[in-house]
PDB file of C-alpha atoms and ligand atoms in Angstrom:
ATOM      1  CA  GLN A  35     -41.567 -30.316  -7.709  1.00  0.00           C
ATOM      2  CA  ALA A  36     -40.944 -26.743  -9.216  1.00  0.00           C
ATOM      3  CA  LYS A  37     -42.536 -25.663  -5.513  1.00  0.00           C
ATOM      4  CA  GLN A  38     -40.366 -28.043  -3.314  1.00  0.00           C
ATOM      5  CA  GLN A  39     -37.675 -27.002  -5.561  1.00  0.00           C
ATOM      6  CA  GLY A  40     -38.309 -23.197  -5.574  1.00  0.00           C
ATOM      7  CA  ARG A  41     -38.405 -23.792  -1.637  1.00  0.00           C
ATOM      8  CA  ASN A  42     -34.758 -24.839  -1.514  1.00  0.00           C
ATOM      9  CA  CYS A  43     -33.237 -22.403  -3.484  1.00  0.00           C
ATOM     10  CA  VAL A  44     -34.908 -19.355  -0.713  1.00  0.00           C
ATOM     11  CA  VAL A  45     -33.770 -21.489   1.400  1.00  0.00           C
ATOM     12  CA  ALA A  46     -30.270 -22.590   0.700  1.00  0.00           C
ATOM     13  CA  TYR A  47     -29.907 -18.099  -0.338  1.00  0.00           C
ATOM     14  CA  ARG A  48     -30.626 -17.893   3.371  1.00  0.00           C
ATOM     15  CA  ASP A  49     -28.542 -19.686   4.784  1.00  0.00           C
ATOM     16  CA  GLU A  50     -25.886 -18.928   2.356  1.00  0.00           C
ATOM     17  CA  PHE A  51     -26.367 -15.521   2.955  1.00  0.00           C
ATOM     18  CA  GLY A  52     -26.898 -16.066   6.828  1.00  0.00           C
ATOM     19  CA  THR A  53     -23.607 -17.627   6.896  1.00  0.00           C
ATOM     20  CA  GLN A  54     -22.115 -14.963   5.074  1.00  0.00           C
ATOM     21  CA  ALA A  55     -22.856 -13.100   7.631  1.00  0.00           C
ATOM     22  CA  SER A  56     -21.522 -14.738  10.826  1.00  0.00           C
ATOM     23  CA  GLU A  57     -18.117 -15.173   8.493  1.00  0.00           C
ATOM     24  CA  ARG A  58     -18.568 -12.162   8.489  1.00  0.00           C
ATOM     25  CA  LEU A  59     -19.283 -11.013  12.308  1.00  0.00           C
ATOM     26  CA  ALA A  60     -16.568 -13.656  13.313  1.00  0.00           C
ATOM     27  CA  LEU A  61     -13.896 -12.288  11.183  1.00  0.00           C
ATOM     28  CA  VAL A  62     -14.537  -8.568  12.654  1.00  0.00           C
ATOM     29  CA  SER A  63     -13.649 -10.006  16.368  1.00  0.00           C
ATOM     30  CA  GLN A  64     -11.303 -12.188  15.170  1.00  0.00           C
ATOM     31  CA  LEU A  65      -9.130  -8.741  13.784  1.00  0.00           C
ATOM     32  CA  ARG A  66     -10.384  -6.607  17.576  1.00  0.00           C
ATOM     33  CA  ASP A  67      -8.602  -9.423  19.430  1.00  0.00           C
ATOM     34  CA  ALA A  68      -6.026  -9.853  16.666  1.00  0.00           C
ATOM     35  CA  LEU A  69      -4.726  -6.399  17.360  1.00  0.00           C
ATOM     36  CA  GLN A  70      -5.512  -6.333  20.995  1.00  0.00           C
ATOM     37  CA  THR A  71      -2.935  -9.582  21.540  1.00  0.00           C
ATOM     38  CA  ASP A  72      -0.489  -8.510  19.130  1.00  0.00           C
ATOM     39  CA  GLN A  73      -0.577 -11.104  15.960  1.00  0.00           C
ATOM     40  CA  PHE A  74      -0.659  -8.530  13.181  1.00  0.00           C
ATOM     41  CA  ALA A  75       2.918  -8.066  11.854  1.00  0.00           C
ATOM     42  CA  LEU A  76       4.254  -5.677   9.178  1.00  0.00           C
ATOM     43  CA  ALA A  77       6.149  -6.799   6.317  1.00  0.00           C
ATOM     44  CA  PHE A  78       8.815  -4.988   3.977  1.00  0.00           C
ATOM     45  CA  GLN A  79       9.868  -4.669   0.692  1.00  0.00           C
ATOM     46  CA  LEU A  80      12.006  -2.577  -0.728  1.00  0.00           C
ATOM     47  CA  GLN A  81      12.239  -0.001  -3.351  1.00  0.00           C
ATOM     48  CA  PHE A  82      14.856   1.208  -5.744  1.00  0.00           C
ATOM     49  CA  ASP A  83      16.636   4.056  -8.191  1.00  0.00           C
ATOM     50  CA  GLN A  84      17.406   2.640 -11.723  1.00  0.00           C
ATOM     51  CA  GLN A  85      20.704   1.896 -10.800  1.00  0.00           C
ATOM     52  CA  ARG A  86      19.436  -0.579  -8.059  1.00  0.00           C
ATOM     53  CA  ARG A  87      20.443   1.626  -5.115  1.00  0.00           C
ATOM     54  CA  PRO A  88      17.958   0.883  -2.034  1.00  0.00           C
ATOM     55  CA  VAL A  89      15.796   4.565  -1.739  1.00  0.00           C
ATOM     56  CA  GLY A  90      12.629   2.938   0.364  1.00  0.00           C
ATOM     57  CA  MET A  91      10.807  -0.191   1.582  1.00  0.00           C
ATOM     58  CA  GLU A  92       6.561   0.314   2.002  1.00  0.00           C
ATOM     59  CA  ALA A  93       5.155  -1.498   4.974  1.00  0.00           C
ATOM     60  CA  LEU A  94       3.587  -4.105   4.051  1.00  0.00           C
ATOM     61  CA  LEU A  95      -0.008  -5.963   6.871  1.00  0.00           C
ATOM     62  CA  ARG A  96       0.511  -9.306   7.430  1.00  0.00           C
ATOM     63  CA  TRP A  97      -2.343 -11.346   9.506  1.00  0.00           C
ATOM     64  CA  GLN A  98      -0.276 -14.203  11.684  1.00  0.00           C
ATOM     65  CA  HIS A  99      -3.877 -15.957  12.050  1.00  0.00           C
ATOM     66  CA  PRO A 100      -3.750 -18.398  15.602  1.00  0.00           C
ATOM     67  CA  GLU A 101      -5.395 -21.243  12.687  1.00  0.00           C
ATOM     68  CA  ARG A 102      -5.007 -20.741   9.565  1.00  0.00           C
ATOM     69  CA  GLY A 103      -1.751 -19.051   9.481  1.00  0.00           C
ATOM     70  CA  LEU A 104      -0.259 -15.596   8.090  1.00  0.00           C
ATOM     71  CA  LEU A 105      -2.600 -13.681   5.624  1.00  0.00           C
ATOM     72  CA  THR A 106      -1.835 -11.107   3.053  1.00  0.00           C
ATOM     73  CA  PRO A 107      -4.671  -8.211   2.977  1.00  0.00           C
ATOM     74  CA  ASP A 108      -6.700  -8.974   0.434  1.00  0.00           C
ATOM     75  CA  ALA A 109      -7.768 -12.339   2.897  1.00  0.00           C
ATOM     76  CA  PHE A 110      -9.324  -8.957   5.845  1.00  0.00           C
ATOM     77  CA  ILE A 111      -8.637  -5.784   4.512  1.00  0.00           C
ATOM     78  CA  ALA A 112     -11.777  -4.915   2.905  1.00  0.00           C
ATOM     79  CA  VAL A 113     -13.490  -6.299   6.244  1.00  0.00           C
ATOM     80  CA  CYS A 114     -10.656  -3.658   8.647  1.00  0.00           C
ATOM     81  CA  GLU A 115     -12.439  -1.211   5.907  1.00  0.00           C
ATOM     82  CA  ASP A 116     -16.102  -1.538   5.712  1.00  0.00           C
ATOM     83  CA  SER A 117     -16.075  -2.259  10.303  1.00  0.00           C
ATOM     84  CA  GLY A 118     -14.019   0.729  11.411  1.00  0.00           C
ATOM     85  CA  LEU A 119     -10.702  -1.810  12.473  1.00  0.00           C
ATOM     86  CA  ILE A 120      -8.815  -0.444   9.432  1.00  0.00           C
ATOM     87  CA  VAL A 121      -8.321   2.678  12.172  1.00  0.00           C
ATOM     88  CA  PRO A 122      -6.704   1.536  15.161  1.00  0.00           C
ATOM     89  CA  ILE A 123      -4.958  -1.274  12.799  1.00  0.00           C
ATOM     90  CA  GLY A 124      -3.379   1.135  11.074  1.00  0.00           C
ATOM     91  CA  ARG A 125      -2.345   3.399  13.743  1.00  0.00           C
ATOM     92  CA  TRP A 126      -0.922   0.677  14.080  1.00  0.00           C
ATOM     93  CA  VAL A 127       0.867   0.451  11.206  1.00  0.00           C
ATOM     94  CA  LEU A 128       2.253   3.821  11.410  1.00  0.00           C
ATOM     95  CA  ARG A 129       4.353   3.181  14.772  1.00  0.00           C
ATOM     96  CA  GLU A 130       5.827  -0.090  14.062  1.00  0.00           C
ATOM     97  CA  ALA A 131       6.544   1.256  10.556  1.00  0.00           C
ATOM     98  CA  ALA A 132       8.248   4.458  12.167  1.00  0.00           C
ATOM     99  CA  CYS A 133       9.475   2.839  14.892  1.00  0.00           C
ATOM    100  CA  HIS A 134      11.848   1.136  12.715  1.00  0.00           C
ATOM    101  CA  HIS A 135      13.178   4.035  11.502  1.00  0.00           C
ATOM    102  CA  ARG A 136      16.051   4.712  13.834  1.00  0.00           C
ATOM    103  CA  ILE A 137      17.641   0.744  12.709  1.00  0.00           C
ATOM    104  CA  LEU A 138      18.017   2.118   9.576  1.00  0.00           C
ATOM    105  CA  VAL A 139      20.147   5.702  11.157  1.00  0.00           C
ATOM    106  CA  ALA A 140      21.907   2.662  13.270  1.00  0.00           C
ATOM    107  CA  HIS A 141      23.690   0.478  10.257  1.00  0.00           C
ATOM    108  CA  GLY A 142      23.770   3.691   7.730  1.00  0.00           C
ATOM    109  CA  TRP A 143      20.467   3.454   6.171  1.00  0.00           C
ATOM    110  CA  GLY A 144      18.625   6.457   8.180  1.00  0.00           C
ATOM    111  CA  HIS A 145      17.848   8.331   4.623  1.00  0.00           C
ATOM    112  CA  LEU A 146      15.216   4.885   3.249  1.00  0.00           C
ATOM    113  CA  ARG A 147      11.689   6.079   2.985  1.00  0.00           C
ATOM    114  CA  LEU A 148       9.126   4.700   5.633  1.00  0.00           C
ATOM    115  CA  ALA A 149       5.949   4.145   2.948  1.00  0.00           C
ATOM    116  CA  VAL A 150       2.666   3.246   4.944  1.00  0.00           C
ATOM    117  CA  ASN A 151      -0.715   2.376   2.960  1.00  0.00           C
ATOM    118  CA  VAL A 152      -3.917   4.702   4.404  1.00  0.00           C
ATOM    119  CA  SER A 153      -7.237   4.268   3.668  1.00  0.00           C
ATOM    120  CA  ALA A 154     -10.275   6.250   3.701  1.00  0.00           C
ATOM    121  CA  ALA A 155     -11.875   6.041   6.955  1.00  0.00           C
ATOM    122  CA  GLN A 156      -7.939   7.331   8.550  1.00  0.00           C
ATOM    123  CA  PHE A 157      -8.097  10.461   7.551  1.00  0.00           C
ATOM    124  CA  GLN A 158     -11.829  10.844   8.605  1.00  0.00           C
ATOM    125  CA  GLN A 159     -10.715   9.772  12.334  1.00  0.00           C
ATOM    126  CA  GLY A 160      -7.200  11.829  12.663  1.00  0.00           C
ATOM    127  CA  LEU A 161      -4.617  11.243   9.838  1.00  0.00           C
ATOM    128  CA  VAL A 162      -3.567  14.398  10.678  1.00  0.00           C
ATOM    129  CA  ASP A 163      -2.364  14.577  14.123  1.00  0.00           C
ATOM    130  CA  ASP A 164      -1.826  10.324  14.376  1.00  0.00           C
ATOM    131  CA  VAL A 165       1.163  10.953  11.470  1.00  0.00           C
ATOM    132  CA  LEU A 166       3.144  13.739  13.574  1.00  0.00           C
ATOM    133  CA  SER A 167       2.510  12.701  16.415  1.00  0.00           C
ATOM    134  CA  VAL A 168       3.886  10.465  14.994  1.00  0.00           C
ATOM    135  CA  LEU A 169       6.850  12.086  13.702  1.00  0.00           C
ATOM    136  CA  ARG A 170       6.877  13.907  17.049  1.00  0.00           C
ATOM    137  CA  ASP A 171       7.839  10.391  19.024  1.00  0.00           C
ATOM    138  CA  PHE A 172       9.746   8.224  16.487  1.00  0.00           C
ATOM    139  CA  GLN A 173      11.920  11.625  15.904  1.00  0.00           C
ATOM    140  CA  LEU A 174      11.053  10.704  12.073  1.00  0.00           C
ATOM    141  CA  PRO A 175      12.042  12.964   9.370  1.00  0.00           C
ATOM    142  CA  ALA A 176       9.123  14.385   7.892  1.00  0.00           C
ATOM    143  CA  GLY A 177      10.920  13.618   4.902  1.00  0.00           C
ATOM    144  CA  ILE A 178      10.798   9.622   5.920  1.00  0.00           C
ATOM    145  CA  LEU A 179       7.635   9.677   5.300  1.00  0.00           C
ATOM    146  CA  GLU A 180       5.887   8.059   2.587  1.00  0.00           C
ATOM    147  CA  LEU A 181       2.003   7.910   3.039  1.00  0.00           C
ATOM    148  CA  GLU A 182       0.317   5.505  -0.116  1.00  0.00           C
ATOM    149  CA  LEU A 183      -2.912   6.918  -1.109  1.00  0.00           C
ATOM    150  CA  THR A 184      -5.097   5.616  -3.921  1.00  0.00           C
ATOM    151  CA  GLU A 185      -7.332   7.626  -5.908  1.00  0.00           C
ATOM    152  CA  SER A 186     -11.094   5.701  -3.783  1.00  0.00           C
ATOM    153  CA  VAL A 187      -9.102   7.008  -0.920  1.00  0.00           C
ATOM    154  CA  VAL A 188      -9.346  10.703  -2.786  1.00  0.00           C
ATOM    155  CA  MET A 189     -12.537  10.472  -3.702  1.00  0.00           C
ATOM    156  CA  ALA A 190     -14.234   9.363  -0.992  1.00  0.00           C
ATOM    157  CA  SER A 191     -14.192  12.681   0.454  1.00  0.00           C
ATOM    158  CA  PRO A 192     -11.773  14.715  -2.138  1.00  0.00           C
ATOM    159  CA  ASP A 193     -12.231  18.100  -0.218  1.00  0.00           C
ATOM    160  CA  ASN A 194     -11.165  16.818   2.923  1.00  0.00           C
ATOM    161  CA  VAL A 195      -8.586  15.297   1.557  1.00  0.00           C
ATOM    162  CA  ILE A 196      -7.140  17.019  -0.624  1.00  0.00           C
ATOM    163  CA  ARG A 197      -7.143  19.968   2.645  1.00  0.00           C
ATOM    164  CA  ASP A 198      -5.473  17.020   4.892  1.00  0.00           C
ATOM    165  CA  MET A 199      -3.108  16.292   2.594  1.00  0.00           C
ATOM    166  CA  ALA A 200      -1.959  19.766   2.233  1.00  0.00           C
ATOM    167  CA  THR A 201      -1.159  19.821   5.939  1.00  0.00           C
ATOM    168  CA  LEU A 202       0.005  16.783   5.404  1.00  0.00           C
ATOM    169  CA  ARG A 203       2.416  18.444   3.123  1.00  0.00           C
ATOM    170  CA  ASP A 204       3.316  21.163   4.579  1.00  0.00           C
ATOM    171  CA  ALA A 205       5.156  19.440   7.268  1.00  0.00           C
ATOM    172  CA  GLY A 206       7.376  18.011   5.448  1.00  0.00           C
ATOM    173  CA  VAL A 207       5.600  14.320   4.659  1.00  0.00           C
ATOM    174  CA  CYS A 208       5.992  12.832   1.458  1.00  0.00           C
ATOM    175  CA  ILE A 209       2.867  11.549   0.151  1.00  0.00           C
ATOM    176  CA  ALA A 210       2.171   9.038  -2.922  1.00  0.00           C
ATOM    177  CA  ILE A 211      -1.132   8.205  -4.973  1.00  0.00           C
ATOM    178  CA  ASP A 212      -1.284   4.130  -5.524  1.00  0.00           C
ATOM    179  CA  ASP A 213      -2.618   1.781  -8.430  1.00  0.00           C
ATOM    180  CA  PHE A 214      -2.920   5.409 -10.450  1.00  0.00           C
ATOM    181  CA  GLY A 215      -4.483   4.504 -13.648  1.00  0.00           C
ATOM    182  CA  THR A 216      -7.071   2.416 -11.805  1.00  0.00           C
ATOM    183  CA  GLY A 217      -9.601   4.219 -10.196  1.00  0.00           C
ATOM    184  CA  TYR A 218     -12.109   6.639 -11.219  1.00  0.00           C
ATOM    185  CA  SER A 219     -10.732   9.860 -10.614  1.00  0.00           C
ATOM    186  CA  SER A 220     -10.771  12.729 -12.857  1.00  0.00           C
ATOM    187  CA  LEU A 221      -7.453  13.959 -14.305  1.00  0.00           C
ATOM    188  CA  ALA A 222      -9.106  17.254 -12.470  1.00  0.00           C
ATOM    189  CA  TYR A 223      -8.124  15.768  -9.288  1.00  0.00           C
ATOM    190  CA  LEU A 224      -4.700  14.726 -10.577  1.00  0.00           C
ATOM    191  CA  LYS A 225      -4.188  18.533 -10.360  1.00  0.00           C
ATOM    192  CA  ARG A 226      -4.945  19.557  -7.719  1.00  0.00           C
ATOM    193  CA  LEU A 227      -3.098  16.652  -5.618  1.00  0.00           C
ATOM    194  CA  PRO A 228      -0.417  17.837  -3.323  1.00  0.00           C
ATOM    195  CA  LEU A 229       1.585  15.310  -4.633  1.00  0.00           C
ATOM    196  CA  HIS A 230       5.257  13.279  -5.307  1.00  0.00           C
ATOM    197  CA  ARG A 231       5.276  10.523  -6.582  1.00  0.00           C
ATOM    198  CA  VAL A 232       2.236   8.216  -9.159  1.00  0.00           C
ATOM    199  CA  LYS A 233       2.900   4.355  -8.380  1.00  0.00           C
ATOM    200  CA  LEU A 234       2.174   2.417 -11.117  1.00  0.00           C
ATOM    201  CA  ASP A 235      -0.127  -0.154 -10.994  1.00  0.00           C
ATOM    202  CA  ARG A 236       0.840  -3.926 -11.590  1.00  0.00           C
ATOM    203  CA  SER A 237      -1.181  -4.614 -14.682  1.00  0.00           C
ATOM    204  CA  PHE A 238      -0.335  -1.290 -16.337  1.00  0.00           C
ATOM    205  CA  VAL A 239       3.903  -2.793 -15.690  1.00  0.00           C
ATOM    206  CA  GLN A 240       2.855  -6.919 -16.418  1.00  0.00           C
ATOM    207  CA  ASP A 241       2.659  -6.589 -20.177  1.00  0.00           C
ATOM    208  CA  LEU A 242       5.825  -4.006 -20.615  1.00  0.00           C
ATOM    209  CA  GLY A 243       7.626  -5.130 -24.121  1.00  0.00           C
ATOM    210  CA  ARG A 244       4.389  -6.580 -25.069  1.00  0.00           C
ATOM    211  CA  ASP A 245       1.077  -5.233 -24.731  1.00  0.00           C
ATOM    212  CA  PRO A 246       2.084  -1.841 -26.994  1.00  0.00           C
ATOM    213  CA  ASP A 247      -1.429  -0.458 -25.249  1.00  0.00           C
ATOM    214  CA  ASP A 248      -0.189  -1.532 -21.832  1.00  0.00           C
ATOM    215  CA  GLU A 249       3.140   0.412 -22.852  1.00  0.00           C
ATOM    216  CA  ALA A 250       1.467   3.602 -24.375  1.00  0.00           C
ATOM    217  CA  ILE A 251      -0.224   3.585 -21.446  1.00  0.00           C
ATOM    218  CA  CYS A 252       2.890   3.877 -18.981  1.00  0.00           C
ATOM    219  CA  ASP A 253       5.109   6.126 -21.413  1.00  0.00           C
ATOM    220  CA  ALA A 254       1.619   8.894 -21.133  1.00  0.00           C
ATOM    221  CA  ILE A 255       1.300   8.535 -17.481  1.00  0.00           C
ATOM    222  CA  ILE A 256       5.618   8.398 -16.537  1.00  0.00           C
ATOM    223  CA  ARG A 257       5.543  12.130 -19.235  1.00  0.00           C
ATOM    224  CA  MET A 258       2.460  13.472 -17.175  1.00  0.00           C
ATOM    225  CA  ALA A 259       4.541  12.768 -14.109  1.00  0.00           C
ATOM    226  CA  GLN A 260       7.322  14.700 -15.295  1.00  0.00           C
ATOM    227  CA  ARG A 261       5.847  17.577 -16.982  1.00  0.00           C
ATOM    228  CA  LEU A 262       2.564  17.606 -13.067  1.00  0.00           C
ATOM    229  CA  GLY A 263       6.640  17.378 -11.321  1.00  0.00           C
ATOM    230  CA  LEU A 264       6.631  13.955  -9.893  1.00  0.00           C
ATOM    231  CA  CYS A 265       8.250  11.614  -9.426  1.00  0.00           C
ATOM    232  CA  THR A 266       7.220   7.883 -10.513  1.00  0.00           C
ATOM    233  CA  THR A 267       7.555   5.020  -8.495  1.00  0.00           C
ATOM    234  CA  ALA A 268       6.748   1.214 -10.638  1.00  0.00           C
ATOM    235  CA  GLU A 269       4.582  -1.852  -8.574  1.00  0.00           C
ATOM    236  CA  GLY A 270       5.079  -5.496  -9.734  1.00  0.00           C
ATOM    237  CA  VAL A 271       8.640  -5.732 -11.762  1.00  0.00           C
ATOM    238  CA  GLU A 272       9.714  -9.014 -11.960  1.00  0.00           C
ATOM    239  CA  THR A 273      11.641  -9.591 -15.044  1.00  0.00           C
ATOM    240  CA  ASP A 274      14.617  -7.558 -16.607  1.00  0.00           C
ATOM    241  CA  LEU A 275      13.282  -6.254 -19.582  1.00  0.00           C
ATOM    242  CA  GLN A 276      10.512  -4.363 -17.698  1.00  0.00           C
ATOM    243  CA  TRP A 277      12.737  -2.804 -15.357  1.00  0.00           C
ATOM    244  CA  ASN A 278      14.699  -1.241 -18.897  1.00  0.00           C
ATOM    245  CA  TRP A 279      11.615  -0.024 -20.921  1.00  0.00           C
ATOM    246  CA  LEU A 280      10.902   1.749 -17.706  1.00  0.00           C
ATOM    247  CA  ALA A 281      14.403   2.356 -17.364  1.00  0.00           C
ATOM    248  CA  ALA A 282      14.970   4.193 -20.538  1.00  0.00           C
ATOM    249  CA  HIS A 283      11.300   5.412 -20.293  1.00  0.00           C
ATOM    250  CA  GLY A 284      12.270   8.033 -17.743  1.00  0.00           C
ATOM    251  CA  CYS A 285      10.579   5.670 -13.949  1.00  0.00           C
ATOM    252  CA  GLU A 286      12.458   7.127 -11.531  1.00  0.00           C
ATOM    253  CA  GLU A 287      11.560   3.713  -8.973  1.00  0.00           C
ATOM    254  CA  LEU A 288      11.234   0.917  -8.688  1.00  0.00           C
ATOM    255  CA  GLN A 289      10.082  -1.696  -6.703  1.00  0.00           C
ATOM    256  CA  GLY A 290       8.203  -5.264  -7.239  1.00  0.00           C
ATOM    257  CA  TYR A 291       9.846  -9.281  -6.813  1.00  0.00           C
ATOM    258  CA  LEU A 292      12.801  -8.531  -9.582  1.00  0.00           C
ATOM    259  CA  PHE A 293      14.256  -7.218  -6.742  1.00  0.00           C
ATOM    260  CA  ALA A 294      13.325  -7.328  -2.854  1.00  0.00           C
ATOM    261  CA  ARG A 295       9.752  -9.594  -2.259  1.00  0.00           C
ATOM    262  CA  PRO A 296       8.445  -8.210   0.577  1.00  0.00           C
ATOM    263  CA  VAL A 297      10.412 -10.523   3.825  1.00  0.00           C
ATOM    264  CA  PRO A 298       9.713  -9.234   8.143  1.00  0.00           C
ATOM    265  CA  PHE A 299      12.589  -6.270   8.923  1.00  0.00           C
ATOM    266  CA  GLU A 300      15.092  -8.477   9.173  1.00  0.00           C
ATOM    267  CA  ASP A 301      15.349  -9.549   6.089  1.00  0.00           C
ATOM    268  CA  ALA A 302      15.179  -6.692   4.439  1.00  0.00           C
ATOM    269  CA  LEU A 303      18.129  -5.150   6.984  1.00  0.00           C
ATOM    270  CA  ALA A 304      20.159  -8.574   5.555  1.00  0.00           C
ATOM    271  CA  LEU A 305      19.130  -7.514   2.619  1.00  0.00           C
ATOM    272  CA  LEU A 306      20.726  -4.064   2.296  1.00  0.00           C
ATOM    273  CA  ASN A 307      23.650  -5.005   4.263  1.00  0.00           C
ATOM    274  CA  ARG A 308      25.012  -6.936   2.240  1.00  0.00           C
ATOM    275  CA  PRO A 309      27.705  -6.613   0.691  1.00  0.00           C
ATOM    276  CA  GLY A 310      26.640  -4.328  -2.340  1.00  0.00           C
ATOM    277  CA  GLY A 311      24.206  -3.289  -0.185  1.00  0.00           C
ATOM    278  CA  ALA A 312      20.784  -5.367  -1.238  1.00  0.00           C
TER     279      ALA A 312
HETATM  280  P1  C2E B 258      -0.507  -1.859  -3.075  1.00  0.00           P
HETATM  281  O1  C2E B 258       0.123  -1.106  -1.767  1.00  0.00           O
HETATM  282  O2  C2E B 258       0.057  -1.776  -3.855  1.00  0.00           O
HETATM  283  O3  C2E B 258       1.492  -3.096  -2.811  1.00  0.00           O
HETATM  284  C1  C2E B 258       1.960  -3.463  -3.278  1.00  0.00           C
HETATM  285  C2  C2E B 258       0.788  -5.274  -3.716  1.00  0.00           C
HETATM  286  O4  C2E B 258       1.236  -6.428  -4.232  1.00  0.00           O
HETATM  287  C3  C2E B 258       1.862  -5.743  -2.228  1.00  0.00           C
HETATM  288  O5  C2E B 258       0.610  -7.584  -1.955  1.00  0.00           O
HETATM  289  C4  C2E B 258       3.007  -6.632  -2.615  1.00  0.00           C
HETATM  290  O6  C2E B 258       3.589  -7.436  -2.338  1.00  0.00           O
HETATM  291  C5  C2E B 258       2.397  -6.827  -3.905  1.00  0.00           C
HETATM  292  N1  C2E B 258       3.528  -7.183  -4.996  1.00  0.00           N
HETATM  293  C6  C2E B 258       4.885  -6.536  -4.858  1.00  0.00           C
HETATM  294  N2  C2E B 258       5.427  -6.643  -5.912  1.00  0.00           N
HETATM  295  C7  C2E B 258       5.138  -7.758  -6.453  1.00  0.00           C
HETATM  296  C8  C2E B 258       5.375  -8.084  -7.793  1.00  0.00           C
HETATM  297  O7  C2E B 258       6.433  -8.042  -7.950  1.00  0.00           O
HETATM  298  N3  C2E B 258       4.784  -9.113  -8.658  1.00  0.00           N
HETATM  299  C9  C2E B 258       3.111  -8.746  -7.957  1.00  0.00           C
HETATM  300  N4  C2E B 258       2.169  -9.966  -8.677  1.00  0.00           N
HETATM  301  N5  C2E B 258       2.601  -8.438  -7.288  1.00  0.00           N
HETATM  302  C10 C2E B 258       3.698  -8.128  -6.283  1.00  0.00           C
HETATM  303  P2  C2E B 258      -0.257  -7.178  -0.102  1.00  0.00           P
HETATM  304  O8  C2E B 258       0.941  -6.940   0.417  1.00  0.00           O
HETATM  305  O9  C2E B 258      -0.437  -8.031  -0.550  1.00  0.00           O
HETATM  306  O10 C2E B 258      -0.972  -6.575   0.034  1.00  0.00           O
HETATM  307  C11 C2E B 258      -1.723  -6.205  -1.460  1.00  0.00           C
HETATM  308  C12 C2E B 258      -2.435  -4.547  -0.367  1.00  0.00           C
HETATM  309  O11 C2E B 258      -2.939  -4.670   1.116  1.00  0.00           O
HETATM  310  C13 C2E B 258      -1.760  -3.322  -0.917  1.00  0.00           C
HETATM  311  O12 C2E B 258      -1.239  -3.141  -1.879  1.00  0.00           O
HETATM  312  C14 C2E B 258      -2.633  -2.493  -0.053  1.00  0.00           C
HETATM  313  O13 C2E B 258      -3.731  -2.017  -0.906  1.00  0.00           O
HETATM  314  C15 C2E B 258      -3.219  -2.949   0.882  1.00  0.00           C
HETATM  315  N6  C2E B 258      -2.483  -2.468   2.703  1.00  0.00           N
HETATM  316  C16 C2E B 258      -1.600  -3.637   2.335  1.00  0.00           C
HETATM  317  N7  C2E B 258      -0.510  -3.195   4.407  1.00  0.00           N
HETATM  318  C17 C2E B 258      -1.756  -2.283   4.285  1.00  0.00           C
HETATM  319  C18 C2E B 258      -1.836  -0.895   5.214  1.00  0.00           C
HETATM  320  O14 C2E B 258      -1.018  -1.412   6.500  1.00  0.00           O
HETATM  321  N8  C2E B 258      -3.050  -0.327   4.991  1.00  0.00           N
HETATM  322  C19 C2E B 258      -4.065  -0.646   4.149  1.00  0.00           C
HETATM  323  N9  C2E B 258      -4.978   0.306   4.338  1.00  0.00           N
HETATM  324  N10 C2E B 258      -4.270  -1.044   3.190  1.00  0.00           N
HETATM  325  C20 C2E B 258      -2.362  -2.591   3.065  1.00  0.00           C
HETATM  326 MG1   MG B 259       0.433   1.052  -1.206  1.00  0.00          MG
HETATM  327 MG1   MG B 260      -0.089  -0.487  -5.553  1.00  0.00          MG
HETATM  328 MG1   MG B 261      -3.165  -2.644  -4.740  1.00  0.00          MG
END
């Protein structure tokens, strides 16, 4: 009986493994299809200064899946990354975000930054050229574009990424380090990175006003950023208490459900054009 069970276990393991692998394959082919048939969309989340004036918006990838409905990146971004599909998808994201600039200009919001997330594979596959051609093609002033990258993107290939970041910075593009404090980069790298901004990860922001440890971490990151001449944006701001704490401690910019959710561009524009502005 034990033998029987043992064999079942092996079979079950194989089955599960087999299913996952074939599911992943199916997902890759659906993603390739999605790119060809225009199933991707961007949601835009407004970003604000301490006085709640809009300063920018982050483009966030969405997938309008034919059967499963609207999917957020946690459902598919990892597969995009390890299949390499993030390169053409990321290129699409850049162009799609940039093409909205002229609409913002037409509504008097041409000064708002457009922030786009980028992955490590994009750096390895000609991100610099992609960005420079997007700036040209859409007549986007370089300072309007902000690239958000995580510590893991830098650590994937530090020397190459830092070199490309410097090229982009010299071209006038803004660069933010995303989810700061959750990765494995050392502070020595922070000194070498051509950055404009640090984004405080939501996990530290969440318990401000309740957890003295998180307060100590946020305070330390904001002060360090200031000393290094960098701006700070807090992610995931959901309460007035968090907003007040962050503003009082010198965090320049804020992003979170308290101010605006990620929404289709038209809805973000409607928020901006509301009397009083967002
Ligand atoms: P991220 O760049 O750190 O983006 C912020 C995430 O926090 C977004 O999740 C946003 O919807 C969510 N968020 C914003 N405010 C709040 C809040 O107040 N409370 C809570 N609970 N969440 C908030 P989303 O859109 O699901 O994106 C998840 C991640 O997927 C992003 O994290 C980013 O790492 C990645 N991602 C999104 N779009 C792209 C893309 O175009 N390319 C690449 N490479 N990655 C992307
Ligand atoms: Mg981001
Ligand atoms: Mg983040
Ligand atoms: Mg994140």
